[in-house]
XYZ file of C-alpha atoms in Angstrom:
333
model
C 87.939 22.031 56.554
C 90.901 20.820 54.332
C 90.625 17.185 53.622
C 94.427 16.782 53.787
C 94.450 17.627 57.540
C 92.864 15.536 60.300
C 90.176 17.407 62.173
C 91.027 19.411 65.421
C 88.816 20.488 68.304
C 89.927 23.172 70.677
C 88.273 23.517 73.966
C 89.651 26.892 75.175
C 87.793 27.361 78.599
C 86.936 29.325 80.317
C 87.857 28.036 83.712
C 84.936 27.234 86.206
C 82.480 26.466 83.330
C 82.104 22.617 83.421
C 85.636 21.894 82.340
C 85.640 18.620 84.618
C 82.417 17.560 82.963
C 83.784 17.931 79.487
C 87.275 16.296 80.319
C 86.100 13.436 82.378
C 82.549 12.612 80.997
C 83.056 13.534 77.288
C 86.631 13.757 76.078
C 87.901 10.880 78.164
C 85.190 8.629 76.888
C 85.575 9.276 73.106
C 86.559 6.184 70.935
C 90.223 6.113 70.745
C 90.091 4.642 67.326
C 88.705 7.830 66.093
C 90.050 10.609 68.448
C 93.307 11.664 70.270
C 92.633 13.375 73.461
C 95.265 15.793 75.042
C 98.175 13.494 73.620
C 101.618 13.883 75.076
C 103.962 15.689 74.551
C 101.676 17.878 72.656
C 99.376 18.607 75.679
C 102.043 19.472 78.004
C 103.861 21.857 75.478
C 100.429 23.634 74.715
C 99.906 24.079 78.488
C 103.355 25.703 78.832
C 102.862 27.963 75.926
C 99.487 29.325 76.826
C 100.404 29.859 80.367
C 103.383 31.846 79.345
C 102.211 33.922 76.297
C 105.089 35.810 74.675
C 107.580 33.087 75.763
C 109.450 32.349 72.580
C 110.853 29.154 73.951
C 107.533 27.965 74.873
C 106.118 28.667 71.672
C 108.963 27.115 69.840
C 108.385 23.807 71.735
C 104.597 23.953 71.073
C 105.451 24.580 67.331
C 107.624 21.451 67.179
C 105.153 19.289 68.996
C 102.432 20.406 66.336
C 104.897 19.441 63.670
C 105.676 16.124 65.172
C 101.954 15.332 65.358
C 101.201 16.422 61.895
C 104.194 14.522 60.544
C 102.926 11.346 62.316
C 100.347 10.763 59.790
C 97.641 10.095 62.457
C 94.384 10.723 60.969
C 92.205 10.532 64.078
C 90.497 13.943 65.345
C 92.735 15.628 67.729
C 90.858 17.154 70.701
C 92.809 19.669 73.057
C 91.305 20.776 76.217
C 93.075 23.621 77.943
C 91.228 26.338 79.535
C 94.338 28.568 79.876
C 94.059 29.182 76.025
C 91.408 31.749 76.874
C 93.940 33.573 79.168
C 94.772 34.143 82.555
C 91.704 33.891 84.834
C 92.997 36.263 87.511
C 93.972 38.889 85.025
C 90.604 39.184 83.320
C 92.011 36.905 80.410
C 93.999 39.989 79.219
C 96.459 37.818 77.220
C 93.773 35.838 75.323
C 94.755 37.625 72.067
C 98.234 36.385 72.079
C 97.095 32.663 72.688
C 94.446 33.174 69.934
C 97.053 34.131 67.327
C 99.141 31.080 68.219
C 96.226 28.804 67.968
C 95.230 30.307 64.649
C 98.721 29.793 63.365
C 99.057 26.168 64.404
C 95.432 24.955 64.071
C 93.734 26.931 61.300
C 91.342 23.970 60.604
C 90.036 23.866 64.219
C 86.728 24.005 65.611
C 86.535 25.861 68.918
C 84.446 25.012 72.035
C 84.105 28.078 74.318
C 81.938 28.092 77.618
C 80.970 31.057 79.412
C 78.978 31.693 82.648
C 77.266 34.662 84.203
C 80.160 36.992 85.432
C 78.805 37.270 89.068
C 78.626 33.667 89.509
C 81.780 33.060 87.653
C 83.732 35.646 89.994
C 82.247 33.889 93.118
C 83.451 30.555 91.898
C 86.807 31.835 91.072
C 87.053 33.310 94.534
C 86.252 29.901 96.135
C 88.828 28.294 93.966
C 91.429 30.804 95.210
C 90.466 29.944 98.930
C 91.465 26.207 98.174
C 95.043 27.219 97.254
C 95.846 30.744 98.181
C 95.776 33.121 101.192
C 92.386 33.568 102.460
C 91.026 37.220 102.266
C 87.576 38.529 102.225
C 85.685 38.349 98.810
C 85.714 42.123 98.830
C 89.415 42.076 98.759
C 89.684 39.459 95.998
C 87.274 41.519 93.834
C 88.965 44.895 94.853
C 85.672 46.099 96.235
C 86.314 48.956 98.826
C 83.888 51.782 100.220
C 80.993 50.473 97.958
C 82.583 50.523 94.632
C 84.668 48.197 92.450
C 88.203 49.391 91.823
C 91.094 48.576 89.377
C 93.628 46.391 91.091
C 96.924 47.982 92.049
C 98.964 44.675 91.697
C 98.592 40.966 90.857
C 98.669 40.470 94.625
C 97.194 42.590 97.404
C 97.680 41.825 101.029
C 99.615 38.678 99.877
C 96.666 37.299 97.946
C 95.612 37.164 94.276
C 92.891 39.344 93.268
C 90.785 40.248 90.143
C 89.076 43.182 88.657
C 85.403 42.412 88.709
C 84.153 44.646 85.883
C 86.825 44.068 83.156
C 85.932 40.489 82.165
C 86.322 39.802 78.489
C 83.867 37.005 77.807
C 82.100 38.426 74.805
C 85.415 40.057 73.383
C 86.974 36.544 73.503
C 84.068 35.011 71.433
C 84.038 37.472 68.808
C 87.862 37.447 68.401
C 87.706 33.733 68.028
C 84.635 33.996 65.722
C 86.423 36.506 63.404
C 89.610 34.251 63.473
C 88.151 30.925 62.696
C 84.788 31.951 61.234
C 81.370 31.870 63.327
C 80.442 28.439 62.060
C 83.547 26.913 63.740
C 83.219 28.450 67.113
C 80.630 27.000 69.489
C 79.567 29.192 72.395
C 78.002 27.398 75.238
C 76.786 28.626 78.685
C 76.910 26.778 81.869
C 73.445 27.969 82.726
C 72.298 26.105 79.775
C 74.293 23.105 80.685
C 72.228 22.985 83.823
C 68.797 24.039 82.507
C 69.181 22.214 79.225
C 71.663 19.458 79.500
C 70.535 17.414 76.471
C 70.487 20.376 74.147
C 74.190 21.370 75.177
C 75.361 17.739 74.938
C 73.866 17.651 71.304
C 75.878 20.708 70.356
C 78.983 19.342 71.932
C 78.439 16.318 69.883
C 77.894 18.379 66.783
C 81.330 20.178 67.375
C 83.034 16.563 67.695
C 81.230 15.437 64.493
C 79.079 12.879 66.262
C 75.401 12.275 66.407
C 75.565 11.939 70.127
C 78.074 11.864 72.836
C 79.466 8.728 74.264
C 77.877 7.172 77.482
C 79.624 8.581 80.338
C 80.868 6.211 83.172
C 78.719 5.593 86.288
C 78.426 9.000 87.754
C 80.915 9.713 90.287
C 80.431 12.322 93.050
C 81.913 15.677 92.182
C 83.380 17.922 94.814
C 81.362 20.782 95.237
C 82.904 24.308 95.814
C 83.607 25.489 99.521
C 80.267 26.256 101.191
C 79.996 29.658 102.537
C 79.537 28.013 105.997
C 82.881 26.029 105.697
C 84.508 29.207 104.482
C 83.608 31.167 107.521
C 84.489 28.357 109.948
C 87.832 27.227 108.350
C 88.979 30.596 107.003
C 88.110 32.916 109.709
C 90.174 35.751 108.399
C 87.799 36.360 105.706
C 85.819 38.151 108.163
C 88.623 40.826 108.580
C 88.151 44.449 107.039
C 90.728 45.800 104.930
C 91.296 49.322 103.649
C 91.851 50.113 100.128
C 95.146 48.827 99.239
C 98.120 51.165 98.904
C 101.758 50.263 97.943
C 102.531 48.512 101.175
C 99.249 46.286 100.701
C 100.382 45.554 97.382
C 103.675 44.176 98.546
C 101.914 42.156 101.271
C 103.596 40.062 103.833
C 104.995 37.298 102.009
C 105.404 34.214 104.007
C 109.015 32.863 103.771
C 109.353 29.966 101.133
C 110.516 27.416 103.721
C 107.591 28.256 106.050
C 105.345 28.301 102.984
C 106.626 24.733 102.116
C 106.169 23.432 105.597
C 102.493 24.697 105.821
C 101.565 23.197 102.560
C 100.503 19.687 103.967
C 98.458 21.404 106.565
C 96.576 23.400 103.795
C 96.126 20.045 101.815
C 94.721 18.641 104.958
C 92.402 21.477 105.518
C 91.128 21.268 101.974
C 90.400 17.626 102.322
C 88.678 18.104 105.476
C 86.265 20.709 104.004
C 85.546 18.986 100.680
C 85.287 15.465 101.830
C 84.289 15.644 105.318
C 82.530 18.780 106.502
C 80.786 19.872 103.322
C 79.661 16.303 102.688
C 77.869 16.223 105.904
C 76.662 19.718 106.281
C 76.553 21.838 103.050
C 75.130 25.205 104.038
C 75.575 27.916 101.344
C 74.612 31.246 100.717
C 75.525 34.153 98.046
C 78.783 35.840 99.215
C 78.119 38.527 96.853
C 74.908 39.815 98.476
C 76.720 41.929 100.740
C 77.051 45.567 99.874
C 74.982 45.239 96.670
C 78.029 43.634 94.923
C 75.975 41.253 92.753
C 73.474 43.927 91.655
C 76.504 46.140 90.572
C 78.189 43.202 88.614
C 74.993 42.077 86.993
C 74.003 45.781 85.904
C 77.388 46.140 84.471
C 77.297 43.172 82.398
C 73.481 43.108 81.561
C 73.909 44.071 77.830
C 77.007 41.642 77.419
C 75.081 38.741 79.064
C 72.062 39.353 76.825
C 74.186 39.147 73.625
C 75.882 36.014 74.870
C 72.619 34.359 75.817
C 71.420 35.209 72.292
C 74.257 33.826 70.620
C 74.396 30.724 72.764
C 70.604 30.016 72.166
C 70.901 30.541 68.438
C 73.570 27.854 68.347
C 71.455 25.359 70.243
C 68.592 26.015 67.889
C 70.463 25.204 64.933
C 71.403 21.801 66.111
C 67.737 21.428 67.457
C 66.447 22.312 64.036
C 68.336 19.252 62.770
C 71.337 20.899 61.006
C 73.733 17.888 60.292
C 77.047 17.369 61.771
C 80.073 17.872 59.568
C 81.632 15.111 57.285
C 84.157 14.253 60.026
C 81.523 12.430 61.997
C 79.695 10.660 59.241
């Protein structure tokens, strides 16, 4: 890392992989004398640029913000956490390469923190997030599963709801591209499964990426909202029980709610979300695997078996290097 430049840590996602833990319990607790975490206006410019890859105006504003930060003479470690850097989660992160090129241009000295998760669990979590804000459709529609098979999506929205392709996720491709661009030693691959099973080892690796011997003590643990339980989904979103045929052109257009009506219904949706998260699910959290139907989980796990084995191998190799006592970089000395 160049001594003339302050250190940079980029947390690039993925969504649904412990982002709240990192942002609230790690990055927000860093010593402000040594770290700048998502400073404005840089963080806002970054958010807009990576959410609109290819938008020249957004990229220009980000370049200006980065130039202003570099020109400020601030020598603290810059920590930027924005999961959209890895791409649009509803489009299988197909735009990750455009954002990677911009990150490599602006932060060539960066260390990169990249969290992944088993694809089946990630897809189910993405579906539950969609229900919190989008039109409730069955998980089969969200994943484009019809007549016993996963299909390519025909549009960004079908039956008026967002949807994803279950079998085109790019978790390993994103890691490999960042490792090639920044160097393997600068890219930290972690898995949410390890955060649950081996939390101390994962925290040690995050500390290593930050140039610290250990992470700061988190605040007194607050209750985190769990994703919607399966029971709550069926009770509060009964339309998820409907059957839908494979979508054609008409389904791709969907029935769009007039904007005025949509705005009028927004408070009711927020009320329903609050009722589920802060009342019903706190009293009775009864959950089950939404992918158990039709053998969906088995198909997803079989499709990604080799990729997951490679991701696990890479992640465990990185955990081992810290466990074996490899020192943190000079930035944390």
